[in-house]
Amino acid sequence: GQQLNQSPQSMFIQEGEDVSMNCTSSSIFNTWLWYKQDPGEGPVLLIALYKAGELTSNGRLTAQFGITRKDSFLNISASIPSDVGIYFCAGRPTSGTYKYIFGTGTRLKVLA
Amino acid sequence: DAGITQSPRHKVTETGTPVTLRCHQTENHRYMYWYRQDPGHGLRLIHYSYGVKDTDKGEVSDGYSVSRSKTEDFLLTLESATSSQTSVYFCAISESPGVVGYTFGSGTRLTVV
């Protein structure tokens, strides 16, 4: 089935550093979402993007909807220990009103 | 809270036995989904529902069935559990997927031995 390529798969960073991750697809998407999952919990929505080129922030998090509509990016500035978790991107294809396709996730570990 | 509850939270079952997982919502949302999460695969859609008695298959539906007899409940059944169905299962709900995305439950960890 269709899947989004999310990178990096995992990363260790020092507290205070900025983090960047991205998601790419061979298909065009109408909507991009970014989720964070804490251990033992379900994913929680961080940011939603609805049109190409859109740049949206949520606190220290900033996400962008790629101009080609085939990619999206998430940046975390000045990371803190509670940023640890798995970050998922999700895209809604043009041909599938109800369903999102999820990336494989980026596991973030922050070293204090 | 988010108004979505999954039960049970953990289950161990034997190969070949039937298993039903329940997703209950109090948000009156139209859309409900079942995903499974496995290392290296992210979240993969099993089945989804766009209304009472209206369901459709996702990308990994083989070996699973669903039922939605009322708005608040979406049941996922493994007719005859296999070890390959050992996974964490997440239910998600949405009022309008294109606008607000999903809200996820806390998950059910299923182990088939």
Short mmCIF file of N, CA, C and O in Angstrom, two decimals, chain A residues 1-3 31 33 35 37 40-45 48 50 86 88 92 97-105, chain B residues 9 30-31 33 35 37 40-45 48 50 57 59 90 97-106:
data_model
loop_
_atom_site.label_atom_id
_atom_site.label_comp_id
_atom_site.label_asym_id
_atom_site.label_seq_id
_atom_site.Cartn_x
_atom_site.Cartn_y
_atom_site.Cartn_z
N GLY A 1 0.82 -1.20 0.00
CA GLY A 1 0.00 0.00 0.00
C GLY A 1 0.85 1.25 0.00
O GLY A 1 2.06 1.21 0.22
N GLN A 2 0.24 2.36 -0.27
CA GLN A 2 0.97 3.62 -0.33
C GLN A 2 1.51 3.99 1.04
O GLN A 2 0.81 3.84 2.05
N GLN A 3 2.73 4.49 1.07
CA GLN A 3 3.32 4.86 2.34
C GLN A 3 4.15 6.10 2.15
O GLN A 3 4.69 6.36 1.07
N THR A 31 -3.89 17.53 2.32
CA THR A 31 -3.70 17.94 3.71
C THR A 31 -2.52 17.19 4.28
O THR A 31 -2.34 16.00 3.99
N LEU A 33 -0.68 16.42 8.10
CA LEU A 33 -0.78 16.51 9.55
C LEU A 33 0.53 16.04 10.17
O LEU A 33 1.21 15.17 9.62
N TYR A 35 1.85 14.53 13.91
CA TYR A 35 1.45 13.98 15.20
C TYR A 35 2.69 13.67 16.03
O TYR A 35 3.75 13.36 15.50
N GLN A 37 3.72 11.02 19.33
CA GLN A 37 3.29 9.91 20.16
C GLN A 37 4.24 9.73 21.32
O GLN A 37 5.44 9.51 21.12
N GLY A 40 3.37 4.49 25.15
CA GLY A 40 2.16 3.94 25.75
C GLY A 40 0.90 4.73 25.46
O GLY A 40 -0.16 4.42 26.03
N GLU A 41 0.99 5.72 24.60
CA GLU A 41 -0.17 6.54 24.30
C GLU A 41 -0.44 6.58 22.80
O GLU A 41 0.38 6.17 21.99
N GLY A 42 -1.60 7.10 22.44
CA GLY A 42 -1.90 7.30 21.04
C GLY A 42 -1.30 8.60 20.53
O GLY A 42 -0.96 9.49 21.32
N PRO A 43 -1.15 8.74 19.22
CA PRO A 43 -0.62 9.98 18.66
C PRO A 43 -1.53 11.17 18.95
O PRO A 43 -2.76 11.02 18.99
N VAL A 44 -0.90 12.32 19.13
CA VAL A 44 -1.63 13.55 19.39
C VAL A 44 -1.31 14.55 18.29
O VAL A 44 -0.14 14.73 17.94
N LEU A 45 -2.32 15.19 17.76
CA LEU A 45 -2.13 16.13 16.66
C LEU A 45 -1.38 17.37 17.11
O LEU A 45 -1.73 18.00 18.11
N ALA A 48 -1.68 21.03 11.64
CA ALA A 48 -2.38 20.65 10.41
C ALA A 48 -2.09 21.70 9.35
O ALA A 48 -2.07 22.90 9.63
N TYR A 50 -3.01 22.90 5.20
CA TYR A 50 -4.10 22.70 4.26
C TYR A 50 -3.81 23.18 2.84
O TYR A 50 -4.60 22.86 1.93
N ILE A 86 7.82 9.79 19.32
CA ILE A 86 7.80 9.47 17.90
C ILE A 86 6.93 10.50 17.19
O ILE A 86 5.79 10.75 17.60
N PHE A 88 5.01 11.54 13.74
CA PHE A 88 4.45 10.98 12.51
C PHE A 88 3.92 12.09 11.63
O PHE A 88 3.25 13.02 12.11
N ARG A 92 -3.31 13.34 3.38
CA ARG A 92 -4.62 12.94 2.83
C ARG A 92 -4.55 13.07 1.32
O ARG A 92 -4.44 14.17 0.80
N THR A 97 -11.19 10.81 0.48
CA THR A 97 -11.64 11.91 1.33
C THR A 97 -11.49 11.62 2.81
O THR A 97 -11.18 12.50 3.59
N TYR A 98 -11.69 10.36 3.21
CA TYR A 98 -11.80 10.07 4.63
C TYR A 98 -10.52 9.56 5.26
O TYR A 98 -10.45 9.46 6.48
N LYS A 99 -9.54 9.22 4.46
CA LYS A 99 -8.42 8.47 4.99
C LYS A 99 -7.10 9.22 4.89
O LYS A 99 -6.86 9.93 3.92
N TYR A 100 -6.27 9.03 5.90
CA TYR A 100 -4.92 9.55 5.89
C TYR A 100 -3.93 8.40 5.78
O TYR A 100 -4.15 7.33 6.33
N ILE A 101 -2.84 8.67 5.11
CA ILE A 101 -1.72 7.73 5.04
C ILE A 101 -0.64 8.26 5.97
O ILE A 101 -0.32 9.46 5.95
N PHE A 102 -0.07 7.36 6.77
CA PHE A 102 0.91 7.77 7.77
C PHE A 102 2.33 7.40 7.36
O PHE A 102 2.56 6.39 6.70
N GLY A 103 3.25 8.24 7.77
CA GLY A 103 4.66 7.92 7.63
C GLY A 103 5.09 6.90 8.65
O GLY A 103 4.33 6.53 9.54
N THR A 104 6.33 6.44 8.53
CA THR A 104 6.84 5.39 9.41
C THR A 104 7.35 5.95 10.73
O THR A 104 7.68 5.19 11.63
N GLY A 105 7.40 7.25 10.86
CA GLY A 105 7.76 7.87 12.13
C GLY A 105 9.22 8.24 12.26
O GLY A 105 10.10 7.60 11.68
N ARG B 9 -7.07 -2.65 27.20
CA ARG B 9 -5.81 -1.97 26.93
C ARG B 9 -4.71 -2.96 26.60
O ARG B 9 -3.80 -2.66 25.83
N ARG B 30 -18.74 11.16 13.16
CA ARG B 30 -19.22 10.26 12.12
C ARG B 30 -18.18 9.21 11.72
O ARG B 30 -18.50 8.06 11.44
N TYR B 31 -16.91 9.63 11.65
CA TYR B 31 -15.88 8.76 11.11
C TYR B 31 -15.10 8.07 12.23
O TYR B 31 -14.69 8.71 13.21
N TYR B 33 -11.97 4.83 12.78
CA TYR B 33 -10.91 4.10 12.07
C TYR B 33 -10.24 3.12 13.02
O TYR B 33 -10.11 3.39 14.22
N TYR B 35 -6.43 1.36 13.18
CA TYR B 35 -5.06 1.26 12.66
C TYR B 35 -4.29 0.26 13.50
O TYR B 35 -4.58 0.03 14.67
N GLN B 37 -0.17 -0.52 14.60
CA GLN B 37 1.16 0.07 14.62
C GLN B 37 2.20 -1.00 14.86
O GLN B 37 2.14 -1.72 15.86
N GLY B 40 8.73 -0.07 12.19
CA GLY B 40 9.15 0.02 10.80
C GLY B 40 8.03 0.24 9.81
O GLY B 40 8.28 0.47 8.62
N HIS B 41 6.78 0.16 10.29
CA HIS B 41 5.64 0.32 9.38
C HIS B 41 4.77 1.52 9.73
O HIS B 41 3.85 1.85 8.98
N GLY B 42 5.01 2.15 10.82
CA GLY B 42 4.17 3.26 11.21
C GLY B 42 2.76 2.79 11.52
O GLY B 42 2.55 1.73 12.09
N LEU B 43 1.78 3.58 11.11
CA LEU B 43 0.37 3.27 11.34
C LEU B 43 -0.25 2.86 10.02
O LEU B 43 -0.20 3.61 9.04
N ARG B 44 -0.88 1.70 10.02
CA ARG B 44 -1.51 1.22 8.79
C ARG B 44 -3.00 1.01 9.03
O ARG B 44 -3.40 0.41 10.02
N LEU B 45 -3.80 1.46 8.07
CA LEU B 45 -5.24 1.42 8.21
C LEU B 45 -5.79 0.02 7.98
O LEU B 45 -5.49 -0.61 6.96
N TYR B 48 -12.25 1.24 8.22
CA TYR B 48 -12.80 2.49 8.69
C TYR B 48 -14.30 2.52 8.48
O TYR B 48 -14.86 1.69 7.75
N TYR B 50 -17.69 5.31 7.92
CA TYR B 50 -18.13 6.67 7.65
C TYR B 50 -19.59 6.87 8.05
O TYR B 50 -20.25 7.80 7.59
N LYS B 57 -12.77 -1.24 3.71
CA LYS B 57 -11.48 -1.82 4.03
C LYS B 57 -10.36 -0.80 3.87
O LYS B 57 -10.41 0.08 3.01
N GLU B 59 -5.80 -0.75 4.01
CA GLU B 59 -4.72 -1.43 3.28
C GLU B 59 -4.33 -2.78 3.86
O GLU B 59 -3.72 -3.59 3.17
N PHE B 90 -4.82 0.93 17.29
CA PHE B 90 -5.34 2.24 17.65
C PHE B 90 -6.65 2.50 16.93
O PHE B 90 -6.79 2.25 15.73
N PRO B 97 -12.61 14.62 8.57
CA PRO B 97 -11.19 14.28 8.40
C PRO B 97 -10.39 15.29 7.60
O PRO B 97 -9.22 15.53 7.90
N GLY B 98 -10.99 15.89 6.60
CA GLY B 98 -10.24 16.83 5.78
C GLY B 98 -9.97 18.14 6.46
O GLY B 98 -9.11 18.91 6.04
N VAL B 99 -10.67 18.39 7.54
CA VAL B 99 -10.54 19.67 8.22
C VAL B 99 -9.77 19.56 9.52
O VAL B 99 -8.88 20.36 9.80
N VAL B 100 -10.08 18.54 10.30
CA VAL B 100 -9.52 18.48 11.65
C VAL B 100 -8.67 17.25 11.93
O VAL B 100 -8.19 17.09 13.02
N GLY B 101 -8.48 16.38 10.94
CA GLY B 101 -7.68 15.19 11.20
C GLY B 101 -8.37 14.25 12.17
O GLY B 101 -9.58 14.26 12.32
N TYR B 102 -7.56 13.40 12.80
CA TYR B 102 -8.08 12.38 13.71
C TYR B 102 -7.73 12.69 15.16
O TYR B 102 -6.72 13.32 15.44
N THR B 103 -8.55 12.12 16.05
CA THR B 103 -8.18 11.99 17.46
C THR B 103 -8.03 10.51 17.74
O THR B 103 -8.93 9.72 17.42
N PHE B 104 -6.90 10.14 18.34
CA PHE B 104 -6.61 8.73 18.59
C PHE B 104 -6.94 8.33 20.02
O PHE B 104 -6.83 9.14 20.95
N GLY B 105 -7.30 7.05 20.18
CA GLY B 105 -7.38 6.46 21.50
C GLY B 105 -6.00 6.10 22.01
O GLY B 105 -5.00 6.33 21.32
N SER B 106 -5.96 5.50 23.19
CA SER B 106 -4.68 5.17 23.83
C SER B 106 -4.10 3.84 23.39
O SER B 106 -2.99 3.50 23.77
#
